[in-house]
Amino acid sequence: MDRRNLIKSAGSLAIFAGLSVRPVFARPIEGYPFTLGVASGDPHPDGFVLWTRLAPNPLEPGSGMPMATVPVQWQVAKDERFAQIVQSGEAMARPELGHSVHAEVRGLEPARRYWYRFVVEGEASPVGTVRSAPAAGAAVDRLRIGVAGCQNYESGYFTAYRYLSEEPDLDAIFHYGDYIYEGRSGRSCPKTGEGERSCFRSHAGDEIYSLDDYRRRHAQYKMDEDLQSAHRAAAFLSTWDDHEVDNNWADDRDENGTPPEAFVLRRFAAMQAWYENMPVRRALFPTPAGLRMHRRLDYGRLLRIHLLDTRQYRADQRCGPGEAAHCRPAGDRGPSQMLGAEQEAWLKDGLGGDFGWNLLAQQVMMMPFVYPESRAQGPTNLDSWSGYSDARGRLVDAIAERKLTNVIVSTGDVHKHHAGIVPLREGELDGPAAATEYVASSIASGGDGADIPAGWEKVPEQNPHTKLLNDRRGYQLFTIGKDSWRTDVVGVTKVSDRSGAKQKIATLVTLPQQPGIHRE
């Protein structure tokens, strides 16, 4: 190995193993470094990943940090007062990674709650709590997993996160994507009765393209107190959808026809910023070829979670009404990919009957759905699995071949609560089911909302395979047992100010022997 390659290899080892010579600072950190809070993610039976990002001035270039590698101490304890510290260590916050820290903690007990914190230059972070996963093969009586996403900062306050953080005994929170929105300041602010935009809080800056742009946008969202509370309350199972990069992107294409060689530069900047700001493991470290986001998490014998990526490997969307450019021709019914061949094979290999439940944790609606005729894009959402019906058919066939009745699909994207079944046979909405799908509404995107949006009154009867339609902002809470899957659908009365009240919308139940939904 020549000297240049030796240096490159050593640098890679330093990044991934956390090895570094302690730097000599030109100046200390000026200001409180933990303005973006703390977080945990991806629990294993012996540990989890802990995250923070040092940012004393989050919206300034460099977030107000000195351009040097900074050592950060982390501690894990059995109690919130840290009288019994069971693990501790040091991680390096590097300027190349936005001074983010991803500390992978191992050697802990399974199925146990822990507390954690960070310390840098004598300053302590807020305290978070996290539960390790049950041991492999263990019998598990109950799990509680929250579901949330689509949190457009300009559309409303994140009040639903405050209520989610107060839910008892959370094992994890699945985030289905749209953690940030990429638009310019004022683009998504609610409209007044006269059609003018009225911003009660706004994005900083123009549409985002560069790594610094994406870092600042993530920082602006992370500064929200309610979002920080949710992160402190439980481990996040983080995925992305489109707005972490650009609306409706697919593989190396955006919706505006940008040359792929240019768009992938923007996509890489977005993926690096996503990694820097999410509590994910170093296995998800970004490379010029992309970032392998899909992964699995097992919770004893009760639950296997398949975290899917429905953006990075999909074919371009088919053209909808009035569209003719930057999309596949509307008449193109040839084979297409939603997950990509490799991820699709990986998913099929991991589906099995060894677990009480299989959860497909993903982004866009899998079941077919008939939208109002008045919808500008037409009655079919071509950005969802309905625009990729052949890919959906292959997945349904895999479920049927394995005779699985315990598949739950968790979804977001459409800013409404839905619940229904994925039909076993294409086109038979009221036929037998292959899987059950719960679609969670947004945290803020779409504004205050209503129980039934105007113009949607006939939608339920056009979708006999569904049991729920609600347009309130909010989240869902899965209580998972051996004999039933319970979904509490939670709304917030308004997000236009911080006084929105928590509202129980419905409680729905699925049994493992038969896909479908029953009201409790």
XYZ file of N, CA and C in Angstrom, residues 120-373:
762
model
N -19.455 18.583 27.420
C -18.337 19.140 26.665
C -17.904 20.431 27.338
N -16.613 20.538 27.582
C -16.031 21.719 28.230
C -16.793 22.110 29.491
N -17.201 21.109 30.262
C -17.871 21.347 31.525
C -19.354 21.609 31.420
N -19.881 21.724 30.216
C -21.320 21.948 30.008
C -22.016 20.607 29.818
N -23.123 20.404 30.540
C -23.896 19.174 30.424
C -25.109 19.392 29.526
N -25.454 18.362 28.772
C -26.616 18.411 27.890
C -27.885 18.122 28.678
N -29.052 18.319 28.075
C -30.275 17.765 28.660
C -30.149 16.248 28.769
N -30.993 15.642 29.589
C -30.982 14.190 29.812
C -32.073 13.552 28.969
N -31.723 12.492 28.261
C -32.692 11.715 27.509
C -32.835 10.332 28.085
N -33.914 9.660 27.710
C -34.121 8.281 28.157
C -34.371 7.397 26.951
N -33.973 6.128 27.062
C -34.061 5.187 25.948
C -34.138 3.777 26.511
N -34.865 2.921 25.808
C -34.993 1.526 26.220
C -34.280 0.624 25.214
N -33.437 -0.274 25.700
C -32.798 -1.249 24.825
C -33.830 -2.265 24.346
N -33.546 -2.905 23.234
C -34.472 -3.894 22.673
C -34.419 -5.188 23.487
N -35.480 -5.986 23.433
C -35.443 -7.298 24.093
C -34.385 -8.206 23.459
N -33.985 -9.209 24.182
C -32.994 -10.159 23.682
C -33.555 -10.920 22.483
N -32.671 -11.327 21.605
C -33.088 -12.110 20.442
C -33.796 -13.380 20.899
N -34.964 -13.630 20.331
C -35.716 -14.834 20.668
C -36.499 -14.761 21.951
N -36.445 -13.627 22.652
C -37.146 -13.522 23.934
C -38.650 -13.407 23.723
N -39.408 -13.939 24.666
C -40.856 -13.751 24.669
C -41.144 -12.345 25.189
N -41.931 -11.585 24.434
C -42.239 -10.199 24.790
C -43.750 -10.050 24.859
N -44.248 -9.512 25.960
C -45.690 -9.369 26.140
C -46.258 -8.157 25.422
N -45.495 -7.027 25.432
C -46.072 -5.786 24.914
C -44.985 -4.827 24.480
N -45.253 -4.101 23.395
C -44.418 -2.999 22.937
C -45.307 -1.805 22.648
N -44.739 -0.612 22.793
C -45.466 0.616 22.444
C -44.569 1.478 21.551
N -45.044 1.713 20.313
C -44.254 2.449 19.326
C -45.090 3.597 18.783
N -44.568 4.814 18.871
C -45.217 5.970 18.283
C -44.864 6.098 16.812
N -45.711 6.780 16.056
C -45.499 7.003 14.623
C -45.750 8.479 14.332
N -44.775 9.123 13.663
C -44.904 10.557 13.412
C -44.047 10.955 12.222
N -44.332 12.142 11.657
C -43.541 12.675 10.552
C -44.245 13.854 9.906
N -43.752 14.269 8.738
C -44.328 15.377 7.972
C -44.505 16.615 8.856
N -43.399 17.229 9.206
C -43.416 18.328 10.184
C -42.945 19.628 9.521
N -43.795 20.177 8.662
C -43.445 21.424 7.988
C -43.446 22.560 8.997
N -42.290 23.140 9.216
C -42.082 24.175 10.228
C -42.986 25.372 10.009
N -43.221 25.732 8.744
C -44.024 26.920 8.444
C -45.519 26.667 8.542
N -45.936 25.402 8.511
C -47.365 25.081 8.475
C -48.014 25.044 9.849
N -47.209 24.884 10.899
C -47.804 24.804 12.219
C -46.787 24.460 13.282
N -47.217 24.589 14.527
C -46.349 24.225 15.653
C -46.348 22.714 15.854
N -45.308 22.214 16.508
C -45.111 20.777 16.683
C -45.726 20.283 17.994
N -46.900 20.801 18.314
C -47.561 20.471 19.580
C -47.772 18.972 19.744
N -48.051 18.275 18.660
C -48.286 16.829 18.744
C -47.082 16.106 19.320
N -45.881 16.612 19.074
C -44.687 15.975 19.646
C -44.671 16.091 21.172
N -45.193 17.206 21.685
C -45.246 17.332 23.140
C -46.129 16.243 23.739
N -47.294 16.016 23.104
C -48.192 14.975 23.610
C -47.592 13.577 23.407
N -46.924 13.366 22.293
C -46.288 12.067 22.063
C -45.201 11.805 23.090
N -44.444 12.830 23.448
C -43.372 12.643 24.438
C -43.910 12.292 25.812
N -45.188 12.593 26.057
C -45.797 12.308 27.364
C -46.467 10.935 27.416
N -46.518 10.221 26.295
C -47.107 8.882 26.289
C -46.249 7.946 27.143
N -46.870 7.141 28.004
C -46.077 6.291 28.900
C -45.496 5.069 28.182
N -44.350 4.609 28.695
C -43.762 3.320 28.311
C -43.477 3.196 26.823
N -42.963 4.258 26.203
C -42.610 4.182 24.793
C -41.339 3.345 24.607
N -41.394 2.421 23.660
C -40.195 1.675 23.287
C -39.434 2.364 22.169
N -40.143 3.053 21.294
C -39.504 3.726 20.170
C -40.527 4.617 19.483
N -40.034 5.474 18.592
C -40.872 6.304 17.730
C -40.389 6.110 16.300
N -41.275 5.603 15.433
C -40.946 5.483 14.021
C -41.228 6.804 13.334
N -40.198 7.385 12.720
C -40.364 8.625 11.959
C -40.350 8.271 10.483
N -41.485 8.497 9.801
C -41.629 8.044 8.429
C -41.096 9.037 7.401
N -40.546 10.153 7.833
C -39.904 11.049 6.893
C -40.513 12.430 6.836
N -39.949 13.271 5.952
C -40.258 14.692 5.868
C -39.974 15.363 7.202
N -38.756 15.109 7.679
C -38.290 15.704 8.935
C -38.096 17.204 8.756
N -37.606 17.610 7.578
C -37.510 19.016 7.221
C -38.239 19.223 5.892
N -38.471 20.486 5.546
C -38.977 20.849 4.221
C -37.979 21.811 3.591
N -37.809 21.660 2.297
C -36.683 22.287 1.610
C -36.997 23.659 1.016
N -38.241 24.134 1.097
C -38.652 25.333 0.384
C -38.112 26.628 0.967
N -38.230 27.676 0.176
C -37.777 29.008 0.593
C -38.672 29.558 1.697
N -38.203 30.594 2.351
C -38.952 31.238 3.421
C -40.302 31.731 2.923
N -41.362 31.377 3.653
C -42.705 31.840 3.351
C -43.479 30.990 2.374
N -42.837 30.011 1.748
C -43.506 29.234 0.706
C -44.665 28.408 1.238
N -44.562 27.897 2.465
C -45.569 26.980 3.005
C -46.431 27.598 4.087
N -46.298 28.887 4.309
C -47.098 29.523 5.352
C -48.583 29.452 4.996
N -49.469 29.312 5.987
C -50.910 29.222 5.712
C -51.430 30.464 5.001
N -52.484 30.264 4.198
C -53.093 31.372 3.478
C -54.257 31.959 4.273
N -54.429 33.255 4.171
C -55.576 33.921 4.778
C -56.791 33.738 3.876
N -57.936 34.251 4.313
C -59.140 34.172 3.497
C -58.999 34.891 2.168
N -58.087 35.858 2.096
C -57.855 36.584 0.852
C -56.807 35.911 -0.023
N -56.298 34.759 0.433
C -55.313 34.031 -0.356
C -53.879 34.453 -0.133
N -53.647 35.396 0.786
C -52.291 35.835 1.094
C -51.648 34.897 2.115
N -50.336 34.764 2.038
C -49.602 33.959 3.007
C -49.483 34.700 4.333
N -49.759 33.995 5.418
C -49.639 34.577 6.754
C -48.703 33.689 7.570
N -47.494 34.183 7.803
C -46.463 33.362 8.449
C -46.391 33.659 9.934
N -46.674 32.644 10.754
C -46.446 32.819 12.182
C -45.063 32.316 12.575
N -44.423 31.521 11.728
C -42.989 31.259 11.819
C -42.524 30.814 10.442
N -41.289 31.165 10.094
C -40.834 30.997 8.721
C -39.486 30.297 8.663
N -39.260 29.609 7.550
C -37.941 29.054 7.274
C -36.915 30.182 7.176
N -35.699 29.863 7.539
C -34.599 30.808 7.364
C -34.001 30.599 5.980
N -34.051 31.651 5.148
C -33.351 31.586 3.881
C -34.194 31.102 2.715
N -33.503 30.896 1.606
C -34.108 30.498 0.345
C -34.214 28.976 0.281
N -34.652 28.450 -0.867
C -34.643 26.986 -1.051
C -33.226 26.478 -0.833
N -33.110 25.288 -0.286
C -31.806 24.788 0.161
C -31.195 23.846 -0.875
N -29.887 23.995 -1.089
C -29.156 23.185 -2.059
C -27.829 22.670 -1.516
N -27.109 23.493 -0.790
C -25.757 23.131 -0.353
C -25.797 22.413 0.995
N -24.673 21.813 1.354
C -24.566 21.152 2.656
C -24.817 22.137 3.786
N -24.271 23.340 3.695
C -24.521 24.342 4.736
C -26.001 24.705 4.820
N -26.671 24.801 3.641
C -28.107 25.082 3.636
C -28.876 24.013 4.402
N -28.615 22.744 4.090
C -29.346 21.647 4.728
C -29.035 21.576 6.218
N -27.773 21.837 6.583
C -27.426 21.838 8.007
C -28.217 22.897 8.753
N -28.321 24.087 8.173
C -29.034 25.173 8.854
C -30.523 24.848 8.962
N -31.113 24.252 7.914
C -32.530 23.925 7.966
C -32.793 22.862 9.034
N -31.950 21.820 9.099
C -32.091 20.823 10.159
C -31.972 21.490 11.529
N -31.023 22.412 11.669
C -30.842 23.077 12.956
C -32.080 23.871 13.343
N -32.679 24.564 12.383
C -33.874 25.347 12.692
C -34.997 24.450 13.208
N -35.170 23.287 12.592
C -36.197 22.355 13.063
C -35.832 21.781 14.429
N -34.567 21.410 14.606
C -34.152 20.805 15.868
C -34.290 21.759 17.051
N -34.317 23.060 16.797
C -34.459 24.018 17.885
C -35.854 24.012 18.489
N -36.813 23.380 17.834
C -38.171 23.333 18.354
C -38.214 22.527 19.662
N -38.769 23.111 20.706
C -38.771 22.482 22.027
C -39.586 21.190 22.057
N -40.709 21.154 21.349
C -41.549 19.959 21.380
C -40.882 18.796 20.640
N -40.206 19.078 19.543
C -39.463 18.038 18.844
C -38.334 17.514 19.723
N -37.637 18.397 20.411
C -36.576 17.950 21.317
C -37.141 17.068 22.428
N -38.331 17.396 22.912
C -38.945 16.580 23.967
C -39.208 15.163 23.483
N -39.694 15.024 22.247
C -39.949 13.688 21.697
C -38.660 12.901 21.567
N -37.603 13.562 21.116
C -36.317 12.866 21.001
C -35.804 12.415 22.365
N -35.997 13.217 23.389
C -35.523 12.827 24.726
C -36.338 11.674 25.308
N -37.573 11.482 24.810
C -38.497 10.526 25.428
C -38.272 9.093 24.978
N -37.731 8.873 23.771
C -37.619 7.509 23.254
C -36.682 7.494 22.059
N -36.225 6.293 21.736
C -35.388 6.112 20.560
C -36.196 6.359 19.296
N -35.624 7.083 18.343
C -36.236 7.274 17.034
C -35.744 6.199 16.073
N -36.658 5.689 15.260
C -36.336 4.821 14.139
C -36.499 5.691 12.907
N -35.412 6.252 12.424
C -35.448 7.347 11.472
C -35.383 6.846 10.033
N -36.287 7.377 9.198
C -36.224 7.171 7.756
C -36.449 8.521 7.087
N -36.379 8.538 5.756
C -36.659 9.779 5.034
C -37.750 9.548 4.002
N -38.342 10.665 3.545
C -39.224 10.624 2.381
C -38.649 11.598 1.360
N -39.430 12.506 0.819
C -38.906 13.341 -0.254
C -38.347 14.678 0.215
N -38.999 15.339 1.188
C -38.625 16.719 1.491
C -37.292 16.851 2.213
N -36.724 15.769 2.699
C -35.352 15.831 3.201
C -34.374 16.183 2.089
N -34.793 15.979 0.832
C -33.973 16.318 -0.335
C -34.709 17.346 -1.185
N -35.774 16.903 -1.882
C -36.580 17.772 -2.742
C -37.908 17.075 -3.009
N -38.958 17.843 -3.202
C -40.287 17.272 -3.372
C -40.319 16.235 -4.494
N -40.864 15.050 -4.167
C -41.142 13.985 -5.140
C -39.909 13.495 -5.898
N -38.720 13.593 -5.272
C -37.542 13.069 -5.964
C -37.620 11.546 -6.064
N -36.941 11.015 -7.087
C -36.924 9.579 -7.327
C -35.560 9.211 -7.891
N -34.791 8.448 -7.108
C -33.470 8.005 -7.530
C -32.594 9.218 -7.857
N -32.183 9.387 -9.106
C -31.318 10.507 -9.465
C -32.073 11.598 -10.219
N -33.391 11.691 -10.001
C -34.210 12.663 -10.713
C -35.033 13.494 -9.726
N -35.137 14.773 -10.018
C -36.068 15.610 -9.269
C -37.270 15.924 -10.156
N -38.225 16.677 -9.624
C -39.461 16.934 -10.367
C -39.334 18.051 -11.389
N -38.166 18.724 -11.429
C -37.995 19.867 -12.312
C -37.149 19.570 -13.537
N -36.698 18.336 -13.681
C -35.894 17.997 -14.838
C -34.442 18.407 -14.743
N -33.941 18.614 -13.528
C -32.521 18.914 -13.350
C -31.682 17.757 -13.886
N -30.595 18.029 -14.609
C -29.752 16.921 -15.075
C -29.327 16.046 -13.899
N -29.403 14.713 -14.052
C -29.080 13.831 -12.923
C -27.713 14.086 -12.315
N -26.714 14.414 -13.154
C -25.372 14.628 -12.620
C -25.309 15.846 -11.713
N -26.236 16.796 -11.896
C -26.315 17.936 -10.988
C -27.163 17.614 -9.768
N -28.297 16.928 -9.991
C -29.178 16.632 -8.863
C -28.498 15.742 -7.825
N -27.662 14.780 -8.251
C -27.046 13.885 -7.270
C -26.099 14.640 -6.344
N -25.584 15.794 -6.778
C -24.772 16.608 -5.877
C -25.633 17.161 -4.749
N -26.813 17.647 -5.117
C -27.746 18.134 -4.098
C -28.195 16.985 -3.206
N -28.492 15.841 -3.804
C -28.938 14.682 -3.032
C -27.885 14.251 -2.027
N -26.610 14.272 -2.429
C -25.562 13.866 -1.498
C -25.434 14.844 -0.337
N -25.518 16.145 -0.630
C -25.470 17.133 0.451
C -26.611 16.898 1.433
N -27.810 16.609 0.905
C -28.968 16.366 1.765
C -28.777 15.104 2.593
N -28.233 14.053 1.983
C -28.041 12.802 2.715
C -26.990 12.954 3.805
N -25.920 13.707 3.522
C -24.926 13.915 4.573
C -25.533 14.687 5.736
N -26.303 15.728 5.425
C -26.929 16.502 6.500
C -27.922 15.648 7.272
N -28.664 14.770 6.573
C -29.596 13.871 7.263
C -28.843 12.971 8.238
N -27.749 12.376 7.774
C -26.946 11.529 8.665
C -26.442 12.324 9.861
N -25.938 13.519 9.609
C -25.394 14.321 10.699
C -26.440 14.648 11.758
N -27.697 14.733 11.372
C -28.736 15.213 12.283
C -29.694 14.145 12.779
N -29.486 12.892 12.410
C -30.354 11.812 12.854
C -29.599 10.870 13.803
N -30.303 10.279 14.769
C -29.670 9.314 15.681
C -29.584 7.935 15.024
N -28.680 7.809 14.058
C -28.510 6.560 13.321
C -27.075 6.073 13.464
N -26.881 4.798 13.183
C -25.578 4.168 13.365
C -24.630 4.496 12.209
N -23.336 4.251 12.447
C -22.327 4.540 11.432
C -22.465 3.647 10.214
N -23.242 2.574 10.312
C -23.524 1.762 9.130
C -24.264 2.568 8.076
N -24.858 3.682 8.462
C -25.582 4.539 7.530
C -24.755 5.730 7.080
N -23.455 5.645 7.254
C -22.569 6.736 6.858
C -22.706 6.989 5.357
N -22.860 8.245 4.927
C -23.095 8.520 3.501
C -21.824 8.350 2.672
N -21.992 7.922 1.436
C -20.909 7.809 0.469
C -21.356 8.493 -0.816
N -20.439 8.773 -1.748
C -20.860 9.371 -3.017
C -21.887 8.536 -3.769
N -21.926 7.237 -3.520
C -22.900 6.373 -4.192
C -24.279 6.418 -3.538
N -24.398 7.056 -2.381
C -25.679 7.105 -1.683
C -25.529 6.687 -0.238
N -26.645 6.374 0.376
C -26.674 6.005 1.792
C -27.666 4.862 1.935
N -27.198 3.720 2.413
C -28.105 2.585 2.577
C -28.920 2.791 3.846
N -30.132 3.276 3.656
C -30.981 3.603 4.796
C -31.792 2.408 5.283
N -32.169 1.462 4.392
C -33.036 0.360 4.811
C -32.269 -0.594 5.730
N -32.979 -1.073 6.755
C -32.361 -1.909 7.783
C -33.463 -2.598 8.573
N -33.081 -3.531 9.453
C -34.056 -4.267 10.275
C -33.729 -4.113 11.754
N -34.802 -4.143 12.539
C -34.679 -4.171 13.989
C -35.643 -5.227 14.517
N -35.158 -6.107 15.389
C -35.989 -7.151 15.974
C -36.237 -6.861 17.451
N -37.470 -7.128 17.889
C -37.853 -6.986 19.295
C -38.297 -8.361 19.802
N -37.297 -9.145 20.241
C -37.582 -10.504 20.687
C -38.275 -11.289 19.589
N -39.205 -12.146 20.001
C -39.983 -12.908 19.021
C -41.288 -12.205 18.646
N -41.544 -11.044 19.276
C -42.826 -10.389 19.048
C -42.872 -9.598 17.745
N -41.792 -8.906 17.396
C -41.875 -7.944 16.299
C -40.570 -7.881 15.520
N -40.675 -7.923 14.205
C -39.559 -7.600 13.304
C -39.958 -6.354 12.522
N -39.108 -5.319 12.589
C -39.355 -4.060 11.875
C -38.446 -3.999 10.664
N -39.043 -3.819 9.499
C -38.313 -3.620 8.252
C -38.432 -2.131 7.913
N -37.362 -1.364 8.119
C -37.354 0.060 7.788
C -36.974 0.198 6.317
N -37.889 0.728 5.509
C -37.734 0.716 4.059
C -37.396 2.101 3.507
N -36.811 2.100 2.317
C -36.450 3.306 1.586
C -37.217 3.290 0.264
N -38.241 4.132 0.146
C -39.061 4.156 -1.069
C -38.710 5.327 -1.981
N -37.539 5.905 -1.844
C -37.128 7.039 -2.673
C -35.877 6.753 -3.502
N -34.881 6.167 -2.892
C -33.547 6.152 -3.487
C -33.419 5.210 -4.687
N -34.283 4.191 -4.767
C -34.122 3.175 -5.807
C -35.334 3.069 -6.728
N -36.307 3.946 -6.569
C -37.537 3.830 -7.346
C -37.344 4.354 -8.775
N -38.205 3.875 -9.681
C -38.274 4.447 -11.016
C -38.968 5.800 -10.948
N -38.837 6.582 -12.002
C -39.493 7.879 -12.050
C -41.015 7.698 -12.018
N -41.736 8.691 -11.500
C -43.189 8.625 -11.450
C -43.787 8.717 -12.857
N -44.933 8.049 -13.038
C -45.677 8.212 -14.281
C -46.291 9.612 -14.332
N -46.516 10.106 -15.533
C -47.093 11.435 -15.718
C -48.564 11.438 -15.314
N -48.955 12.434 -14.547
C -50.348 12.599 -14.168
C -51.068 13.544 -15.118
N -52.300 13.917 -14.798
C -53.069 14.826 -15.654
C -52.325 16.134 -15.901
N -52.212 16.499 -17.151
C -51.560 17.751 -17.503
C -50.053 17.709 -17.489
N -49.448 16.567 -17.166
C -47.999 16.448 -17.130
C -47.503 15.746 -18.395
N -46.371 16.211 -18.900
C -45.777 15.561 -20.065
C -44.260 15.525 -19.990
N -43.680 16.251 -19.050
C -42.228 16.328 -18.944
C -41.766 15.847 -17.577
N -40.523 15.373 -17.539
C -39.877 14.965 -16.289
C -40.638 13.850 -15.583
N -41.240 12.937 -16.332
C -41.996 11.823 -15.776
C -42.114 10.743 -16.848
N -42.446 9.516 -16.420
C -42.672 8.437 -17.382
C -44.001 8.672 -18.095
N -44.095 8.340 -19.370
C -45.366 8.530 -20.085
C -46.522 7.867 -19.352
N -47.675 8.526 -19.346
C -48.825 8.031 -18.595
C -49.232 6.631 -19.039
N -49.004 6.294 -20.297
C -49.380 4.967 -20.792
C -48.361 3.888 -20.522
N -47.247 4.241 -19.886
C -46.202 3.257 -19.603
C -46.652 2.350 -18.460
N -46.931 1.103 -18.774
C -47.338 0.144 -17.747
C -46.290 -0.956 -17.592
N -45.079 -0.683 -18.090
C -44.024 -1.684 -17.984
C -43.569 -1.871 -16.555
N -42.802 -2.948 -16.295
C -42.314 -3.206 -14.941
C -41.527 -2.012 -14.388
N -41.746 -1.700 -13.137
C -41.022 -0.600 -12.507
C -40.655 -0.993 -11.079
N -39.808 -0.175 -10.482
C -39.307 -0.456 -9.143
C -39.733 0.632 -8.170
N -40.164 0.218 -6.988
C -40.370 1.132 -5.877
C -39.208 1.015 -4.890
N -38.786 -0.210 -4.614
C -37.716 -0.458 -3.655
C -36.371 -0.717 -4.316
N -36.359 -0.991 -5.610
C -35.144 -1.444 -6.266
C -34.982 -2.942 -6.082
N -34.342 -3.586 -7.047
C -34.252 -5.048 -7.034
C -33.541 -5.574 -5.789
N -32.472 -4.924 -5.379
C -31.704 -5.419 -4.228
C -32.497 -5.303 -2.934
N -33.102 -4.134 -2.690
C -33.874 -3.958 -1.458
C -35.113 -4.850 -1.466
N -35.735 -5.019 -2.628
C -36.904 -5.875 -2.718
C -36.561 -7.315 -2.348
N -35.417 -7.807 -2.846
C -34.971 -9.163 -2.495
C -34.632 -9.252 -1.013
N -34.000 -8.210 -0.490
C -33.652 -8.164 0.948
C -34.917 -8.240 1.804
N -35.958 -7.501 1.406
C -37.203 -7.523 2.167
C -37.844 -8.898 2.127
N -37.925 -9.491 0.951
C -38.540 -10.814 0.831
C -37.792 -11.852 1.663
N -36.466 -11.764 1.682
C -35.671 -12.711 2.477
C -35.946 -12.573 3.968
N -36.276 -11.349 4.408
C -36.468 -11.109 5.838
C -37.882 -11.316 6.335
N -38.849 -11.444 5.413
C -40.227 -11.701 5.832
C -40.374 -13.153 6.254
N -40.935 -13.364 7.419
C -41.095 -14.742 7.866
C -42.072 -14.873 9.007
N -42.378 -16.103 9.329
C -43.342 -16.384 10.386
C -42.735 -16.607 11.748
N -41.428 -16.299 11.905
C -40.768 -16.519 13.187
C -41.094 -15.436 14.208
N -41.799 -14.403 13.783
C -42.137 -13.293 14.663
C -43.660 -13.163 14.737
N -44.138 -12.630 15.861
C -45.572 -12.431 16.003
C -46.118 -11.461 14.980
N -45.286 -10.458 14.639
C -45.701 -9.428 13.679
C -44.525 -9.027 12.803
N -44.815 -8.701 11.544
C -43.867 -8.054 10.643
C -44.377 -6.644 10.373
N -43.559 -5.633 10.675
C -43.931 -4.245 10.433
C -43.112 -3.701 9.269
N -43.796 -3.298 8.200
C -43.146 -2.609 7.088
C -43.260 -1.114 7.367
N -42.174 -0.536 7.876
C -42.152 0.868 8.273
C -41.619 1.672 7.093
N -42.510 2.381 6.409
C -42.121 3.022 5.162
C -42.857 4.343 4.979
N -42.831 4.895 3.759
C -43.165 6.311 3.615
C -44.488 6.594 2.895
N -44.757 5.959 1.768
C -45.896 6.349 0.932
C -46.949 5.255 0.939
N -48.223 5.659 0.752
C -49.334 4.737 0.920
C -49.203 3.518 -0.003
N -49.320 2.337 0.593
C -49.207 1.100 -0.166
C -50.560 0.666 -0.720
N -51.611 0.778 0.055
C -52.927 0.336 -0.434
C -53.425 1.287 -1.519
N -54.193 0.783 -2.479
C -54.811 1.680 -3.459
C -55.788 2.615 -2.764
N -55.961 3.803 -3.334
C -56.854 4.772 -2.718
C -57.415 5.678 -3.804
N -58.728 5.888 -3.763
C -59.414 6.733 -4.739
C -59.601 8.122 -4.132
N -58.935 9.103 -4.697
C -59.016 10.476 -4.223
C -60.190 11.193 -4.903
N -60.588 12.350 -4.397
C -61.683 13.086 -5.035
C -61.354 13.442 -6.488
N -62.372 13.440 -7.329
C -62.181 13.793 -8.735
C -61.675 15.226 -8.875
